Structure formats: C-alpha cells, structure tokens
Tab-separated table of C-alpha atoms in Angstrom:
chain	number	residue	atom	x	y	z
A	1	MET	CA	6.935	52.486	18.727
A	2	LYS	CA	8.588	50.098	15.958
A	3	VAL	CA	9.809	47.759	19.212
A	4	LEU	CA	5.857	47.358	19.794
A	5	ILE	CA	4.630	46.686	16.838
A	6	GLU	CA	7.497	44.394	15.971
A	7	ALA	CA	6.372	42.592	19.215
A	8	ILE	CA	2.773	42.251	18.831
A	9	VAL	CA	3.124	40.911	14.683
A	10	SER	CA	5.777	38.121	16.165
A	11	PHE	CA	3.005	37.206	18.713
A	12	PHE	CA	0.800	36.478	15.770
A	13	VAL	CA	2.612	34.943	13.146
A	14	PHE	CA	3.905	32.257	16.488
A	15	ILE	CA	0.289	31.917	16.830
A	16	VAL	CA	-0.741	31.010	13.326
A	17	ASP	CA	2.536	29.324	13.039
A	18	PHE	CA	1.758	27.144	16.141
A	19	ILE	CA	-2.364	26.282	15.040
A	20	TYR	CA	-0.997	26.406	11.452
A	21	GLY	CA	2.272	24.449	11.340
A	22	ASN	CA	2.979	22.839	7.654
A	23	ARG	CA	-0.785	23.175	6.253
A	24	SER	CA	-0.439	25.880	3.802
A	25	TYR	CA	-3.431	26.501	2.574
A	26	PRO	CA	-5.256	26.690	5.783
A	27	ARG	CA	-2.286	29.066	6.793
A	28	PHE	CA	-3.134	31.098	4.019
A	29	TYR	CA	-6.814	31.723	4.502
A	30	VAL	CA	-6.483	32.515	7.508
A	31	LEU	CA	-4.204	35.275	6.455
A	32	GLU	CA	-6.051	36.001	3.774
A	33	THR	CA	-9.394	36.888	5.930
A	34	ILE	CA	-7.035	39.296	8.035
A	35	ALA	CA	-5.704	40.814	5.273
A	36	ARG	CA	-9.408	41.817	4.296
A	37	VAL	CA	-10.892	43.632	6.980
A	38	PRO	CA	-8.443	47.201	6.488
A	39	TYR	CA	-9.449	46.388	3.028
A	40	PHE	CA	-12.933	45.929	3.914
A	41	SER	CA	-12.885	49.167	5.762
A	42	TYR	CA	-11.184	51.745	3.052
A	43	LEU	CA	-14.195	49.936	0.469
A	44	SER	CA	-16.941	50.812	3.040
A	45	VAL	CA	-15.496	54.347	2.992
A	46	LEU	CA	-15.305	54.401	-0.980
A	47	HIS	CA	-19.490	53.691	-0.912
A	48	LEU	CA	-19.480	56.399	1.713
A	49	TYR	CA	-17.755	59.471	-0.397
A	50	GLU	CA	-19.774	58.058	-3.475
A	51	THR	CA	-22.829	58.041	-1.037
A	52	LEU	CA	-22.176	61.709	-0.209
A	53	GLY	CA	-20.906	62.980	-3.826
A	54	TYR	CA	-17.491	62.405	-3.786
A	55	TRP	CA	-16.968	59.240	-5.982
A	56	ARG	CA	-15.412	61.192	-8.692
A	57	LYS	CA	-11.578	61.605	-7.768
A	58	ALA	CA	-10.260	59.002	-9.688
A	59	ASP	CA	-6.922	58.967	-7.500
A	60	LEU	CA	-9.546	56.555	-4.935
A	61	LEU	CA	-11.007	54.755	-7.458
A	62	LYS	CA	-7.169	53.471	-8.783
A	63	VAL	CA	-6.087	53.124	-5.952
A	64	HIS	CA	-9.354	50.559	-5.175
A	65	PHE	CA	-9.388	48.924	-8.537
A	66	ALA	CA	-5.184	48.098	-8.097
A	67	GLU	CA	-6.859	46.017	-4.567
A	68	THR	CA	-9.511	44.851	-6.119
A	69	TRP	CA	-6.215	42.442	-8.354
A	70	ASN	CA	-4.163	42.058	-6.260
A	71	GLU	CA	-7.273	39.972	-3.828
A	72	LEU	CA	-8.358	39.023	-6.778
A	73	HIS	CA	-4.311	36.894	-7.436
A	74	HIS	CA	-4.911	36.086	-3.637
A	75	LEU	CA	-8.003	33.947	-4.849
A	76	LEU	CA	-5.393	33.274	-8.113
A	77	ILE	CA	-3.045	31.398	-5.621
A	78	MET	CA	-5.155	29.694	-3.380
A	79	GLU	CA	-7.502	28.258	-6.251
A	80	SER	CA	-4.204	26.470	-7.085
A	81	MET	CA	-2.981	25.740	-3.580
A	82	GLY	CA	-6.050	23.253	-3.989
A	83	GLY	CA	-8.517	26.215	-1.866
A	84	VAL	CA	-11.223	24.141	-4.639
A	85	ASP	CA	-10.955	20.768	-3.253
A	86	ALA	CA	-10.724	21.808	0.140
C-alpha cells in the first residue's frame, strides 16, 4: 500500500512540476487549494457535530483552531510571495 501511495504522490508531483515549473506563486496557490479540501471536509463535520449538539468537545475545537492558525500562516506566506499583486 505504501508503494501505491508513493507512486500516486510522485505522479501528481510530476504533473504539478510539469505545469507550473519555476512559477512559485501559482504552484503554491494550487498546492494550498488542494491541501484545503480535507480541511473543509473536517470543518463540515465539525459543523454537523455542532448541529447535533456535540459542539462542546474541546479536543475537536482545539484541532480546528490549530488548523485555522496553520491556514492563516499559509495565506500570509502567499501574500509575502506576491499574492496580493497577482
């Protein structure tokens, strides 16, 4: 299974390298967009838990806020690379 996952990741790395080459900002933007998909899925589940009344689970909220902080810093990195002007 590990070999399959490594092959899939290598394939997508090759595709991203081929399409974006040395263009740092567009490459970073695409990778961030792909990386945010699982985060939004997790956020949707947190909203479901909140709707069902399970919102008081502190460990879930701590993870959510840590991920939010992480995403904030990714956006700050994008802005420092010229994302505001692009």
